[in-house]
Amino acid sequence: MTRNPVTVTPDTPVMDALKILKEGGFRRLPVLDGHGRLVGITTRKDLKDAMPSKATTLSVWELNYLLSKLTVDEMMARPVITAAEGEYMEDAALRMQEHHVGGLPVLNDAGQLSGIITTMDVLRAFTGILGMREGGQRLTLDMPDVPGSLEKATHAILPSNIISVATFGGENGRRRFVMRVSGEGVRDVRDRVRAAGIDVLD
């Protein structure tokens, strides 16, 4: 997560909030009340949607007056969908997917805002877990979805080193294992895996 995110209060003018977002280069702002409690969240899209249409017949003076009165409180989303500091990243990512949101404020055990997790944070964690920056080769194996399949693949890959493992599928009694391997013998790793009777898709 990004720690200590920039925040606004409910009475922050919309124009000020948009300026903060633009200067900071981010898309969402947690909203804290006067006691530091999280009461809402607002996004760049929410704030821009509040702006009058370019086709408006209002004068410049009337526009400026209306915009000066418009506050974050009128545009923020509430109640706020949040994540907890101690929960697993994949649980927070699933919640983001289920609620169609691009970010979640993160609360500590005391219920105070300590950070924010965004789609970019999830992608950074995902590529890290898969060892994308560690080099090596990617293998996709198609195997029976039964106990012992991973052990069989691991023995076939030796003496190469396994950097990461991910699985998906589970349909028709089959499962795909996506592995990143490196080190000794990596040039011939596909041949060794095929010789063990395992289907190598790439």
Tab-separated table of C-alpha atoms in Angstrom:
chain	number	residue	atom	x	y	z
A	1	MET	CA	0.000	0.000	0.000
A	2	THR	CA	0.912	3.664	-0.223
A	3	ARG	CA	1.392	4.913	3.322
A	4	ASN	CA	0.108	8.214	4.706
A	5	PRO	CA	-1.979	9.194	1.668
A	6	VAL	CA	-3.002	12.787	1.042
A	7	THR	CA	-6.480	13.448	2.438
A	8	VAL	CA	-9.148	16.145	2.420
A	9	THR	CA	-12.015	17.064	4.712
A	10	PRO	CA	-15.732	17.112	3.846
A	11	ASP	CA	-15.719	20.922	3.644
A	12	THR	CA	-12.819	21.054	1.163
A	13	PRO	CA	-13.997	22.887	-1.981
A	14	VAL	CA	-14.209	20.676	-5.051
A	15	MET	CA	-11.846	22.978	-6.957
A	16	ASP	CA	-9.205	22.604	-4.226
A	17	ALA	CA	-9.573	18.824	-4.232
A	18	LEU	CA	-9.144	18.704	-8.011
A	19	LYS	CA	-6.007	20.819	-7.713
A	20	ILE	CA	-4.582	18.436	-5.091
A	21	LEU	CA	-5.253	15.452	-7.351
A	22	LYS	CA	-3.708	17.123	-10.382
A	23	GLU	CA	-0.575	18.271	-8.561
A	24	GLY	CA	-0.130	14.921	-6.810
A	25	GLY	CA	-0.741	12.830	-9.918
A	26	PHE	CA	-3.203	10.467	-8.230
A	27	ARG	CA	-6.890	9.629	-8.669
A	28	ARG	CA	-8.553	9.391	-5.267
A	29	LEU	CA	-8.636	11.180	-1.950
A	30	PRO	CA	-9.763	9.693	1.384
A	31	VAL	CA	-11.986	12.111	3.301
A	32	LEU	CA	-11.387	12.544	7.046
A	33	ASP	CA	-13.572	14.427	9.491
A	34	GLY	CA	-12.278	16.804	12.154
A	35	HIS	CA	-11.459	13.867	14.447
A	36	GLY	CA	-9.351	12.078	11.827
A	37	ARG	CA	-12.000	9.449	11.128
A	38	LEU	CA	-12.520	8.157	7.602
A	39	VAL	CA	-15.956	9.315	6.447
A	40	GLY	CA	-15.742	9.045	2.668
A	41	ILE	CA	-13.624	8.833	-0.456
A	42	THR	CA	-13.712	10.920	-3.593
A	43	THR	CA	-12.172	10.377	-7.004
A	44	ARG	CA	-11.072	12.596	-9.838
A	45	LYS	CA	-14.031	11.346	-11.893
A	46	ASP	CA	-16.522	12.136	-9.107
A	47	LEU	CA	-15.208	15.670	-8.823
A	48	LYS	CA	-15.086	16.307	-12.556
A	49	ASP	CA	-18.639	14.999	-12.938
A	50	ALA	CA	-19.708	17.717	-10.488
A	51	MET	CA	-18.404	20.465	-12.755
A	52	PRO	CA	-20.974	22.337	-14.840
A	53	SER	CA	-21.272	21.404	-18.495
A	54	LYS	CA	-19.408	23.578	-21.028
A	55	ALA	CA	-22.795	24.178	-22.596
A	56	THR	CA	-24.073	25.966	-19.489
A	57	THR	CA	-25.692	29.373	-19.856
A	58	LEU	CA	-24.362	30.550	-16.502
A	59	SER	CA	-22.084	33.555	-16.478
A	60	VAL	CA	-18.467	33.295	-15.331
A	61	TRP	CA	-19.393	35.050	-12.096
A	62	GLU	CA	-22.260	32.617	-11.446
A	63	LEU	CA	-20.020	29.637	-12.244
A	64	ASN	CA	-17.279	30.776	-9.890
A	65	TYR	CA	-19.826	31.392	-7.147
A	66	LEU	CA	-21.399	27.942	-7.509
A	67	LEU	CA	-18.035	26.181	-7.652
A	68	SER	CA	-16.802	27.997	-4.562
A	69	LYS	CA	-19.813	26.622	-2.649
A	70	LEU	CA	-19.496	23.044	-3.908
A	71	THR	CA	-17.645	20.841	-1.383
A	72	VAL	CA	-16.260	17.323	-1.287
A	73	ASP	CA	-19.016	16.378	1.174
A	74	GLU	CA	-21.565	16.613	-1.644
A	75	MET	CA	-19.588	14.358	-3.989
A	76	MET	CA	-17.825	11.766	-1.826
A	77	ALA	CA	-18.792	8.101	-1.742
A	78	ARG	CA	-20.009	6.685	1.575
A	79	PRO	CA	-19.931	4.329	3.343
A	80	VAL	CA	-16.353	3.575	2.359
A	81	ILE	CA	-15.178	0.123	1.316
A	82	THR	CA	-11.886	-0.418	3.120
A	83	ALA	CA	-9.049	-2.872	3.668
A	84	ALA	CA	-7.323	-3.761	6.934
A	85	GLU	CA	-3.577	-3.582	7.494
A	86	GLY	CA	-3.377	-7.201	8.554
A	87	GLU	CA	-5.376	-8.812	5.757
A	88	TYR	CA	-3.910	-10.560	2.748
A	89	MET	CA	-3.385	-8.588	-0.438
A	90	GLU	CA	-5.471	-11.019	-2.490
A	91	ASP	CA	-8.484	-10.512	-0.195
A	92	ALA	CA	-8.295	-6.753	-0.702
A	93	ALA	CA	-7.846	-7.241	-4.458
A	94	LEU	CA	-10.929	-9.473	-4.607
A	95	ARG	CA	-12.959	-6.835	-2.751
A	96	MET	CA	-11.809	-4.198	-5.250
A	97	GLN	CA	-12.943	-6.451	-8.095
A	98	GLU	CA	-16.299	-7.275	-6.504
A	99	HIS	CA	-17.115	-3.619	-5.836
A	100	HIS	CA	-15.628	-2.287	-9.094
A	101	VAL	CA	-13.328	0.191	-7.359
A	102	GLY	CA	-9.739	1.081	-8.171
A	103	GLY	CA	-8.566	1.696	-4.625
A	104	LEU	CA	-9.288	0.997	-0.963
A	105	PRO	CA	-8.319	3.072	2.082
A	106	VAL	CA	-6.401	0.900	4.547
A	107	LEU	CA	-7.226	1.065	8.254
A	108	ASN	CA	-5.069	-0.001	11.192
A	109	ASP	CA	-6.323	-1.933	14.223
A	110	ALA	CA	-7.530	1.309	15.807
A	111	GLY	CA	-9.676	2.097	12.766
A	112	GLN	CA	-7.440	4.962	11.665
A	113	LEU	CA	-6.348	5.561	8.086
A	114	SER	CA	-2.799	4.308	7.545
A	115	GLY	CA	-2.603	3.952	3.775
A	116	ILE	CA	-4.355	3.268	0.503
A	117	ILE	CA	-4.094	0.274	-1.824
A	118	THR	CA	-4.742	0.794	-5.527
A	119	THR	CA	-4.829	-1.268	-8.693
A	120	MET	CA	-1.234	-0.209	-9.330
A	121	ASP	CA	-0.181	-1.565	-5.912
A	122	VAL	CA	-1.885	-4.884	-6.689
A	123	LEU	CA	-0.133	-5.099	-10.072
A	124	ARG	CA	3.204	-4.318	-8.433
A	125	ALA	CA	2.636	-7.111	-5.910
A	126	PHE	CA	1.483	-9.507	-8.638
A	127	THR	CA	4.580	-9.024	-10.785
A	128	GLY	CA	6.751	-9.297	-7.677
A	129	ILE	CA	5.153	-12.573	-6.604
A	130	LEU	CA	5.681	-13.994	-10.096
A	131	GLY	CA	9.348	-12.971	-10.035
A	132	MET	CA	9.094	-10.908	-13.195
A	133	ARG	CA	12.161	-8.801	-12.361
A	134	GLU	CA	14.298	-11.825	-11.480
A	135	GLY	CA	14.698	-13.042	-15.056
A	136	GLY	CA	14.623	-16.734	-15.809
A	137	GLN	CA	12.250	-18.596	-18.087
A	138	ARG	CA	8.494	-19.012	-17.883
A	139	LEU	CA	6.984	-22.491	-18.130
A	140	THR	CA	3.292	-23.321	-18.426
A	141	LEU	CA	2.581	-26.938	-17.551
A	142	ASP	CA	-0.712	-28.779	-18.009
A	143	MET	CA	-1.077	-31.533	-15.436
A	144	PRO	CA	-3.674	-33.704	-13.680
A	145	ASP	CA	-5.344	-31.847	-10.808
A	146	VAL	CA	-4.301	-34.420	-8.224
A	147	PRO	CA	-1.982	-34.495	-5.193
A	148	GLY	CA	1.637	-35.000	-6.224
A	149	SER	CA	1.509	-33.162	-9.565
A	150	LEU	CA	3.537	-30.224	-8.311
A	151	GLU	CA	6.077	-32.566	-6.697
A	152	LYS	CA	6.507	-34.398	-10.003
A	153	ALA	CA	7.100	-31.113	-11.838
A	154	THR	CA	9.555	-29.928	-9.201
A	155	HIS	CA	11.685	-33.061	-9.549
A	156	ALA	CA	11.653	-32.736	-13.348
A	157	ILE	CA	12.819	-29.126	-13.184
A	158	LEU	CA	15.870	-29.917	-11.010
A	159	PRO	CA	18.676	-28.822	-10.976
A	160	SER	CA	17.122	-25.514	-12.106
A	161	ASN	CA	15.764	-23.220	-9.417
A	162	ILE	CA	12.047	-22.389	-9.169
A	163	ILE	CA	11.542	-18.645	-8.605
A	164	SER	CA	7.744	-18.647	-8.531
A	165	VAL	CA	4.700	-20.893	-8.961
A	166	ALA	CA	1.091	-20.012	-9.749
A	167	THR	CA	-1.800	-22.270	-10.706
A	168	PHE	CA	-5.159	-21.846	-12.368
A	169	GLY	CA	-7.811	-23.977	-14.001
A	170	GLY	CA	-9.018	-27.041	-12.208
A	171	GLU	CA	-11.451	-27.907	-15.015
A	172	ASN	CA	-11.904	-31.396	-16.456
A	173	GLY	CA	-9.510	-32.782	-13.882
A	174	ARG	CA	-6.586	-30.690	-15.185
A	175	ARG	CA	-4.660	-27.754	-13.743
A	176	ARG	CA	-2.101	-25.413	-15.257
A	177	PHE	CA	1.062	-24.522	-13.388
A	178	VAL	CA	2.840	-21.331	-14.387
A	179	MET	CA	6.452	-21.389	-13.187
A	180	ARG	CA	9.460	-19.131	-13.531
A	181	VAL	CA	12.768	-20.978	-13.338
A	182	SER	CA	16.412	-19.963	-13.472
A	183	GLY	CA	19.914	-21.183	-12.783
A	184	GLU	CA	21.663	-24.407	-13.675
A	185	GLY	CA	20.213	-26.435	-16.530
A	186	VAL	CA	17.581	-23.862	-17.450
A	187	ARG	CA	18.398	-24.151	-21.166
A	188	ASP	CA	17.204	-27.763	-21.256
A	189	VAL	CA	14.478	-27.536	-18.646
A	190	ARG	CA	11.631	-28.007	-21.122
A	191	ASP	CA	13.179	-31.213	-22.445
A	192	ARG	CA	13.521	-32.614	-18.913
A	193	VAL	CA	9.930	-31.762	-18.060
A	194	ARG	CA	8.591	-33.330	-21.259
A	195	ALA	CA	10.730	-36.438	-20.628
A	196	ALA	CA	8.898	-36.776	-17.284
A	197	GLY	CA	5.625	-37.082	-19.184
A	198	ILE	CA	4.384	-33.565	-18.435
A	199	ASP	CA	2.690	-31.411	-21.084
A	200	VAL	CA	4.593	-28.136	-21.593
A	201	LEU	CA	2.400	-25.493	-23.211
A	202	ASP	CA	5.057	-22.787	-23.474
